[in-house]
Short mmCIF file of C-alpha atoms and ligand atoms in Angstrom, two decimals:
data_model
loop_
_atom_site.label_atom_id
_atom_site.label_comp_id
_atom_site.label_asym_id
_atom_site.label_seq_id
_atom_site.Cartn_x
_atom_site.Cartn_y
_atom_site.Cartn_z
CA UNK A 359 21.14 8.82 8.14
CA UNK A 360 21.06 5.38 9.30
CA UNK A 361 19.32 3.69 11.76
CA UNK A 362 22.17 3.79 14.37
CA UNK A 363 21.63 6.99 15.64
CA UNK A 364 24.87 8.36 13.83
CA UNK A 365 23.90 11.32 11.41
CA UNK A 366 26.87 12.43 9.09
CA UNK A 367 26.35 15.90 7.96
CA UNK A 368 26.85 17.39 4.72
CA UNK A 369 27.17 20.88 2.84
CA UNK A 370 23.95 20.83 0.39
CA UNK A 371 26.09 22.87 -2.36
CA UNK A 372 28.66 20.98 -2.66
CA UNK A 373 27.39 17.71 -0.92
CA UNK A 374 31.45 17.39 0.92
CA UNK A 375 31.07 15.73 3.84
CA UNK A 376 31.16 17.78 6.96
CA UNK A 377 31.43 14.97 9.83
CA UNK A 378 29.47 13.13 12.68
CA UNK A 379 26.60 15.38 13.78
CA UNK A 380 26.05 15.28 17.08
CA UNK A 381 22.90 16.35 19.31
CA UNK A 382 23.60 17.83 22.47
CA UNK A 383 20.19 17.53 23.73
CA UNK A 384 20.32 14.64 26.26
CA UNK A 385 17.94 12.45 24.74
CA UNK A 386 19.63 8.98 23.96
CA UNK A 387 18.71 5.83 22.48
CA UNK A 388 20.32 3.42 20.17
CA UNK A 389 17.64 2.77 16.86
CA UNK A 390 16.24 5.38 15.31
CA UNK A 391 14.44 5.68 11.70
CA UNK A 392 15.57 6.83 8.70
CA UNK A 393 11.85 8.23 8.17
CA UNK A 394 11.45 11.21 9.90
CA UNK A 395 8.11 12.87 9.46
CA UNK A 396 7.76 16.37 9.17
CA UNK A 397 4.85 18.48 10.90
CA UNK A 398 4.25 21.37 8.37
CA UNK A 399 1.81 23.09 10.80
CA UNK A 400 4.23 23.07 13.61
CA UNK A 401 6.94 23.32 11.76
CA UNK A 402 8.76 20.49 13.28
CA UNK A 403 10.68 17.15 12.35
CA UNK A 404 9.74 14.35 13.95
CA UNK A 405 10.90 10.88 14.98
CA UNK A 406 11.21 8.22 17.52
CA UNK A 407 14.35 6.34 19.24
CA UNK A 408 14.68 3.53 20.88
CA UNK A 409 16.80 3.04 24.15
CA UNK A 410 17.73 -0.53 25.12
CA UNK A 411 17.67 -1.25 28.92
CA UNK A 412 16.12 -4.26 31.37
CA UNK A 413 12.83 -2.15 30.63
CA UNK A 414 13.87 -0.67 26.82
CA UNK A 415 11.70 3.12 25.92
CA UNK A 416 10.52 4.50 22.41
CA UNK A 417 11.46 7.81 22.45
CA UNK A 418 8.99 10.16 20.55
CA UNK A 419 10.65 13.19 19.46
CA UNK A 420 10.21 16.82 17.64
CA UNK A 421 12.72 19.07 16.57
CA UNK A 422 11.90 22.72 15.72
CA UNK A 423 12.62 24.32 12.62
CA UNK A 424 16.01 26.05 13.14
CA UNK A 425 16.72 23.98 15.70
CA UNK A 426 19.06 21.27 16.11
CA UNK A 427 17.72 20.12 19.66
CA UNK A 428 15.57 17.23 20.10
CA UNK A 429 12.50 17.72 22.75
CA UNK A 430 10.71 14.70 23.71
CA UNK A 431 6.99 14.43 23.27
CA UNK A 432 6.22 10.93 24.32
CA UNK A 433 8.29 8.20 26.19
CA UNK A 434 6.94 4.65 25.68
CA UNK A 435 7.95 1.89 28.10
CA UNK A 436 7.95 -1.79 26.87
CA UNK A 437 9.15 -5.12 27.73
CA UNK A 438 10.54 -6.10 24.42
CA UNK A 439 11.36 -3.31 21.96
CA UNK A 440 10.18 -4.04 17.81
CA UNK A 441 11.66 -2.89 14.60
CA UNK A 442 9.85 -0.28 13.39
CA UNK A 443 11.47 0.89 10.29
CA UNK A 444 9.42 3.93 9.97
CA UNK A 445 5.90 5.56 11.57
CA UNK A 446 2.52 6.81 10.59
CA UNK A 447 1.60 10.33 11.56
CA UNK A 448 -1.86 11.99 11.22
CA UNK A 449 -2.67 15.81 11.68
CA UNK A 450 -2.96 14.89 15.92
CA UNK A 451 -1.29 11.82 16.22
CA UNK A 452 1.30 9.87 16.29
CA UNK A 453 1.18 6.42 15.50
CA UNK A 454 3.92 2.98 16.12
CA UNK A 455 2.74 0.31 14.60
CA UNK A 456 4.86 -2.53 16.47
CA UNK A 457 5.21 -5.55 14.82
CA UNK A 458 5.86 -8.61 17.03
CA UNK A 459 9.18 -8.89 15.17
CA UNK A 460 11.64 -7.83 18.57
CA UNK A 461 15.17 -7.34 19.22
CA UNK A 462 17.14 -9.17 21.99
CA UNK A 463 19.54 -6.21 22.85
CA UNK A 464 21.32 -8.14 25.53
CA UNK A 465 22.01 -11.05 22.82
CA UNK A 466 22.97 -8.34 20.31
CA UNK A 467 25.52 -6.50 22.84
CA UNK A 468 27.06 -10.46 24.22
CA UNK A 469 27.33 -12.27 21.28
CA UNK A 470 28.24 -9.00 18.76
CA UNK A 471 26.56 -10.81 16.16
CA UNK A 472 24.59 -8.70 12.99
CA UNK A 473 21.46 -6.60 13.82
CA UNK A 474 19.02 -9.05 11.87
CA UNK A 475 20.19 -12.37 13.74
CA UNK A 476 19.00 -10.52 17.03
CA UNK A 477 14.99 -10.45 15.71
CA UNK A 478 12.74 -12.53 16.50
CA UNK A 479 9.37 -12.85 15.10
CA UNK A 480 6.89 -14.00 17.36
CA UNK A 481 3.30 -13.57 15.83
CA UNK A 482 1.39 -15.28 18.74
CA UNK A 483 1.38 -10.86 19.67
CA UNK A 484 -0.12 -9.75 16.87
CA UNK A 485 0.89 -6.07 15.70
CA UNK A 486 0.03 -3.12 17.81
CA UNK A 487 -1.20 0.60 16.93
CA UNK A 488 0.55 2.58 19.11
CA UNK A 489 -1.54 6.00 18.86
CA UNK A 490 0.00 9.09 20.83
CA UNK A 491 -1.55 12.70 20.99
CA UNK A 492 1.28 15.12 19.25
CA UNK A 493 0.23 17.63 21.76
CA UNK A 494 -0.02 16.09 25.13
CA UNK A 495 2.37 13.01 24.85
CA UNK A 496 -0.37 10.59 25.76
CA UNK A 497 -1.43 7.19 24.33
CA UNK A 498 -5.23 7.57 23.06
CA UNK A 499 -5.16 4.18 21.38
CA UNK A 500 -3.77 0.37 21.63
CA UNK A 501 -5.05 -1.06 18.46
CA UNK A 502 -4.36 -4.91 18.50
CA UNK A 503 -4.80 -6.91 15.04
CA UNK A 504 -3.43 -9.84 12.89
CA UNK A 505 0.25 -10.11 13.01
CA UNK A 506 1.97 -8.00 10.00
CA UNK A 507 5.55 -6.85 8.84
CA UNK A 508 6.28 -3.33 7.09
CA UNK A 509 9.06 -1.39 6.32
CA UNK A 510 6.98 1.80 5.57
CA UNK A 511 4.00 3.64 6.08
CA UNK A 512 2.71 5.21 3.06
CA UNK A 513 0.68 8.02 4.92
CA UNK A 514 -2.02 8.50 7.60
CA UNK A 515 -4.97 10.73 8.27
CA UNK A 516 -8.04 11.40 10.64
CA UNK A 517 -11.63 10.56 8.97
CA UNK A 518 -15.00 10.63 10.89
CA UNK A 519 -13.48 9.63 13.96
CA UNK A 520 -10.57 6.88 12.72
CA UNK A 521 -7.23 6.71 12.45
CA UNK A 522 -5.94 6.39 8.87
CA UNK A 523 -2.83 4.25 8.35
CA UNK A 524 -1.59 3.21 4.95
CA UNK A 525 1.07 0.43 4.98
CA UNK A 526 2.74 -1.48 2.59
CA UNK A 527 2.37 -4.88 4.49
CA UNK A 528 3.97 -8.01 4.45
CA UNK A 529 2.65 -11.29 6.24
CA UNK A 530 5.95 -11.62 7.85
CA UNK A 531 9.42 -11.14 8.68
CA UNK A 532 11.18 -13.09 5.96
CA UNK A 533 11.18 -10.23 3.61
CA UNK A 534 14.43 -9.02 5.71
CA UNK A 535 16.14 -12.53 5.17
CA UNK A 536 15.12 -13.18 1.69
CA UNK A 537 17.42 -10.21 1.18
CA UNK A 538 20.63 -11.42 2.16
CA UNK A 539 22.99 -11.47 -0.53
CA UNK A 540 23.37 -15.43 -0.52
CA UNK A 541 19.72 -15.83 -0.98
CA UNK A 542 19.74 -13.29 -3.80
CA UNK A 543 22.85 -14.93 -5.25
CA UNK A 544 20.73 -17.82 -6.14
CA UNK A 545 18.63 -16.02 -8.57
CA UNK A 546 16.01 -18.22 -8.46
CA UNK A 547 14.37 -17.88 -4.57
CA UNK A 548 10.97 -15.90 -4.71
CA UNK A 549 10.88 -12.74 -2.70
CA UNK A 550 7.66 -12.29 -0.67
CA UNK A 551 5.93 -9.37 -1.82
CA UNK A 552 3.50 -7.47 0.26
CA UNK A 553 0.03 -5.84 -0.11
CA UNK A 554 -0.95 -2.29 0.74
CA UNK A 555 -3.40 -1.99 3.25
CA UNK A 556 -5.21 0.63 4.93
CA UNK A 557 -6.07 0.10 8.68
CA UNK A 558 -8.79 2.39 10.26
CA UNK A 559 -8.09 2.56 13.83
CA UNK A 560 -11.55 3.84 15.54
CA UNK A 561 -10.99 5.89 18.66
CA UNK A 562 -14.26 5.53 20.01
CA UNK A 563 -14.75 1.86 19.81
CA UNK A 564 -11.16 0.69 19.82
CA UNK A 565 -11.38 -1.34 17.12
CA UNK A 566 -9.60 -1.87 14.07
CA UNK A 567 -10.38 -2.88 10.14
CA UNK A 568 -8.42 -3.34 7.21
CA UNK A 569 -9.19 -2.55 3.72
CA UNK A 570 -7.11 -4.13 0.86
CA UNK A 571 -5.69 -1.23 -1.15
CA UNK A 572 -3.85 -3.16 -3.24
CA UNK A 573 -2.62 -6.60 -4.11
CA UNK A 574 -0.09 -5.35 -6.68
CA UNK A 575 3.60 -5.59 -4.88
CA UNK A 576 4.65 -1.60 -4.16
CA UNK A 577 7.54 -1.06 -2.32
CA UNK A 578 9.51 2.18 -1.56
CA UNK A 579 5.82 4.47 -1.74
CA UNK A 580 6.23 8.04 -1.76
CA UNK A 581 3.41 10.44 -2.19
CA UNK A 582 3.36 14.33 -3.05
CA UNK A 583 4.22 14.71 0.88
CA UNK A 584 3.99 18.40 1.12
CA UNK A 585 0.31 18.68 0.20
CA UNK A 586 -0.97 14.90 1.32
CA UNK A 587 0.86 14.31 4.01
CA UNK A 588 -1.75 13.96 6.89
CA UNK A 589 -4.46 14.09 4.24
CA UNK A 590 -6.75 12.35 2.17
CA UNK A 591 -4.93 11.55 -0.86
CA UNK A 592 -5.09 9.69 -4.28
CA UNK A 593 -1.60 8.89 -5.34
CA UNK A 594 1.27 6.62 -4.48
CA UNK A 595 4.47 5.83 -6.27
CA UNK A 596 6.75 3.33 -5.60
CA UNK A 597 8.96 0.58 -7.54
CA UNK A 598 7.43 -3.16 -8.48
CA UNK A 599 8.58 -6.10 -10.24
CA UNK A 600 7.84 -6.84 -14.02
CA UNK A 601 8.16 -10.41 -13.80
CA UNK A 602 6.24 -10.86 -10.50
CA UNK A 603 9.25 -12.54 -8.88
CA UNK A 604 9.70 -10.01 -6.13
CA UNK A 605 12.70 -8.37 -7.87
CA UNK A 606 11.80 -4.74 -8.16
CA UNK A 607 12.63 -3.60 -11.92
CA UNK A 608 9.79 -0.85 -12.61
CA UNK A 609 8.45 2.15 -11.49
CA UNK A 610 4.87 2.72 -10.66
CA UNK A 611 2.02 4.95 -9.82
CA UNK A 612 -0.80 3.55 -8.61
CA UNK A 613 -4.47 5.77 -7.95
CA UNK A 614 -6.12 4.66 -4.90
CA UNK A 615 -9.66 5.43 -5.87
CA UNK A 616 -9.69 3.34 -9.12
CA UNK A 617 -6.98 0.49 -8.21
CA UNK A 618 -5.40 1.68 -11.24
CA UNK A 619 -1.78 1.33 -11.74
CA UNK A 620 0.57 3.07 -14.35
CA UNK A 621 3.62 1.95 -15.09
CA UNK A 622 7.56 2.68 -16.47
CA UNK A 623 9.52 -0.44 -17.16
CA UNK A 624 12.56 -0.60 -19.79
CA UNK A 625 14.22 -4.12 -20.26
CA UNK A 626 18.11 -4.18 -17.80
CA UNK A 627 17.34 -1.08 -16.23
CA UNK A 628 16.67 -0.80 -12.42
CA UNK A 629 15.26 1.99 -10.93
CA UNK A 630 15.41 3.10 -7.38
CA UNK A 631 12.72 4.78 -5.26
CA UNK A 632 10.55 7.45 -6.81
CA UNK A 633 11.13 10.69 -5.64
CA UNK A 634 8.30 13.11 -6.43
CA UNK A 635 8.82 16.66 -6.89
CA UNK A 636 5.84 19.03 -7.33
CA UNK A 637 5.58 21.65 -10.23
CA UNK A 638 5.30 25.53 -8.89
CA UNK A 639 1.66 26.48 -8.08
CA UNK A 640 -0.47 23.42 -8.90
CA UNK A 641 -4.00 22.33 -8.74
CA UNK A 642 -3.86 18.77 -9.43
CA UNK A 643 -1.94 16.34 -6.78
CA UNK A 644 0.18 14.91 -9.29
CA UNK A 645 1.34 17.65 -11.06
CA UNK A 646 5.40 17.72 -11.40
CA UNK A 647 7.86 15.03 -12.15
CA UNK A 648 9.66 11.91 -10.34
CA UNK A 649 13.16 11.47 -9.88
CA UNK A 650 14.62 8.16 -10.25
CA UNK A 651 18.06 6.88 -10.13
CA UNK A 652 18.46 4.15 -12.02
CA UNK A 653 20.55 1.44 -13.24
CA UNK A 654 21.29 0.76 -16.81
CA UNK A 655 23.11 -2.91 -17.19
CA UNK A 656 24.12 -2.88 -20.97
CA UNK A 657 25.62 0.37 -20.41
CA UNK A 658 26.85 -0.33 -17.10
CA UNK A 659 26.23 3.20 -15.93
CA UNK A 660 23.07 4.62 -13.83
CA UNK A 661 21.22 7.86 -14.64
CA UNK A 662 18.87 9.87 -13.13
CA UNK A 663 15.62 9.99 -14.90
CA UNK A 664 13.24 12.32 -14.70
CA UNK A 665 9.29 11.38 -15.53
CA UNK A 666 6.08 13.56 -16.17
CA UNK A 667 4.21 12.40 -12.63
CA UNK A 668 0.54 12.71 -14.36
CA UNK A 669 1.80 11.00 -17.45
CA UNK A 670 4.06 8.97 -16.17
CA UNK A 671 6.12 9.22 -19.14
CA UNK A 672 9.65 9.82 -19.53
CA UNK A 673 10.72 13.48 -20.41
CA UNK A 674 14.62 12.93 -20.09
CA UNK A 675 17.74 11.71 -18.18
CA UNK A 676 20.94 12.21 -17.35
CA UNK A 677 23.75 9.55 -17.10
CA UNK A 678 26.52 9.29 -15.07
CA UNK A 679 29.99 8.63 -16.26
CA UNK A 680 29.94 5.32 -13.61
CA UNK A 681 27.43 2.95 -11.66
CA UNK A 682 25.93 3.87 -9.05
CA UNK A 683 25.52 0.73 -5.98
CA UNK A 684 21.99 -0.10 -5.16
CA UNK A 685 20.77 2.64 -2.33
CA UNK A 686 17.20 2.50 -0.66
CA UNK A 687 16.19 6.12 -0.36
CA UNK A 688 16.27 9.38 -1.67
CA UNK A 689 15.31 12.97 -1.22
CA UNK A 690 15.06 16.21 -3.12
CA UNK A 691 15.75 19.56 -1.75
CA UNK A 692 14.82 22.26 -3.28
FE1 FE2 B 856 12.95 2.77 4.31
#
C-alpha cells in the first residue's frame, strides 16, 4: 500500500508479487491512507480517499469481508483538501481530523514537482474533527481547536457522551521536512518530537478538550487492535529516541493510566514499529509478544526480534543474512 491509490498484491505464502490490484468499483480519488481501520462488528475495512477537483471530496469508504468492492459511506466536500495520514474510528463514528496542512493539487499536477512541496501549512484554520455516523453517512460533529500535525491516531472510543481520539501530535508541519534526507545528513538538526494527546470531542455541547497523555516522544503507536480497538484501553507501543534528539532508536510501551513507560534499547540497533501480536485466549490486554524488525549496525544485518509484551523483555530473534532499508510499517497475519 501506498498512499497513491496503487495497491500491489501479493500471495501471503510465498509473499511473490502478484501485480497492480485494481478495484472495479467506481469510486475514484487520488490519496488514500495506508491506515485502514477495520470494523470487527461489521466486518468491514475501512478507509477514506481523496479526489482532487475545483471543489476536491473525502471519500469515506467500507469494504466487506470477502469483498473486494469499495461502497461509499460518506462523501465530504471541501475547498482545500488536508493530509491526513491516517483516521480515528470509534464503535459509531468516523472521525478526520484535518489539519490545516493542504495540498495545492493544481500546483502539484502543473509544476510536477514532489508531493511535500505542494503542502502548505496554514494554522490561522486550526485543525478540524470531522465526525461522521458509520451508519447513516452524516456529519454529527465539526470540532474546531488549536492548530496540530499527526501522522497517526493511536485509537478512539465513545465515553459518557464524547468522542475519544488519541493522537500522537505534533505542533506542526516541519516534522515532514525535518525528514528529508539532506536534513538528516547533517546529523546534528533536532527532530521535533510530538506529544500524545487525547481530545474529547462532546457531541452535545460541541466542544472540545485535550488531555496531555504524554510528553514522552512515541511515534509509530500500535495497540492490541483486535480487543481495544474502539475501546477503552491501557496500552500503547511505539518506538522513541534514547538520546532525546528525535532519532527513534528504542522501543517502548507506555501504560496510559500510570504515565509509565517501559522500555527496550540496545546500543547501534534500530528498531522499526512494534507490531503486537496477542497470545491464544488471554485475559490481560498485553498478553503476547511484539515483533520488531530491527537494525543491527556492527553486524550490518537486521533481525526480527521478538519481545514478551507484559515484560517487555526480549525472548529471541532471528537475523537475516542482509540489511534490511528503513520501512515505516508493518503487519502480522496470522
Ligand atoms: Fe503511518
Amino acid at each position: 500500500m501506498t498512499e497513491t491509490p496503487h495497491r500491489v498484491e501479493f500471495d501471503l505464502n510465498s509473499l511473490n508479487t502478484l501485480g497492480r490490484f485494481h478495484y472495479r468499483d467506481g469510486v475514484t480519488g487520488h490519496l488514500t491512507t495506508v491506515h485502514p481501520q477495520f470494523d470487527y462488528r461489521k466486518e468491514q475495512i475501512i478507509n477514506y480517499i481523496t479526489r482532487f477537483s475545483l471543489t476536491s471530496t473525502y471519500n469515506i469508504y467500507g469494504i466487506n469481508r470477502g469483498s473486494s468492492r469499495r461502497q461509499v459511506i460518506s462523501s465530504i466536500p471541501v475547498k482545500q483538501a488536508a493530509y491526513m495520514h491516517s483516521f480515528g474510528m470509534t464503535e459509531n463514528f468516523i472521525i478526520l481530523t484535518e489539519f490545516p496542512l493542504f495540498i495545492n493539487p493544481f500546483r502539484l499536477l502543473l509544476t510536477g514537482s514532489p508531493f511535500i512541496d505542494n503542502l502548505f501549512w496554514k494554522p490561522e484554520h486550526g485543525t478540524t474533527f470531522l465526525v461522521i455516523d458509520k451508519n447513516s453517512g452524516n456529519m454529527v460533529g465539526n470540532f474546531k481547536c488549536e492548530p496540530f500535525f499527526a501522522f497517526h491516531h493511536i485509537n478512539g472510543y465513545e465515553e459518557m457522551g464524547n468522542v475519544i481520539v488519541d493522537i500522537v501530535s505534533y505542533k506542526d508541519s516541519s516534522i515532514i521536512k525535518s525528514l528529508c534526507l539532506d536534513k538528516l545528513r547533517q546529523g546534528n538538526s533536532l527532530i521535533p518530537t510530538p506529544q500524545m494527546r487525547r481530545y474529547y470531542l462532546d457531541l452535545a455541547s460541541n466542544k472540545v478538550t485535550t488531555q496531555i497523555l504524554s510528553k514522552d516522544f512515541v511515534e509509530m503507536p500500535r495497540i492490541n487492535y483486535r480487543r481495544c480497538n474502539t475501546r477503552n484501553y491501557n496500552y500503547i507501543y511505539g518506538i522513541s529516541d534514547h538520546e532525546s534528539n528525535g532519532f527513534p532508536n528504542k522501543l517502548v510501551k507506555f501504560y496510559i493510566k500510570s504515565k509509565s513507560l517501559k522500555h527496550w534499547y540496545k546500543e547501534n540497533n534500530f528498531p522499526g514499529e512494534p507490531v503486537f501480536v496477542t497470545a491464544p485466549d488471554t485475559v490481560e490486554e498485553d498478553e503476547g509478544v511484539i515483533l520488531s524488525l530491527v537494525l543491527d549496525t556492527i553486524k550490518r544485518k537486521s533481525y526480527l526480534l521478538i519481545l514478551d509484551a507484559t515484560c517487555f523483555s526480549e525472548i529471541t530473534r532471528a537475523y537475516l543474512p542482509f540489511a534490511v532499508p528503513f520501512g515505516s510499517h508493518g503487519q502480522y497475519f496470522e
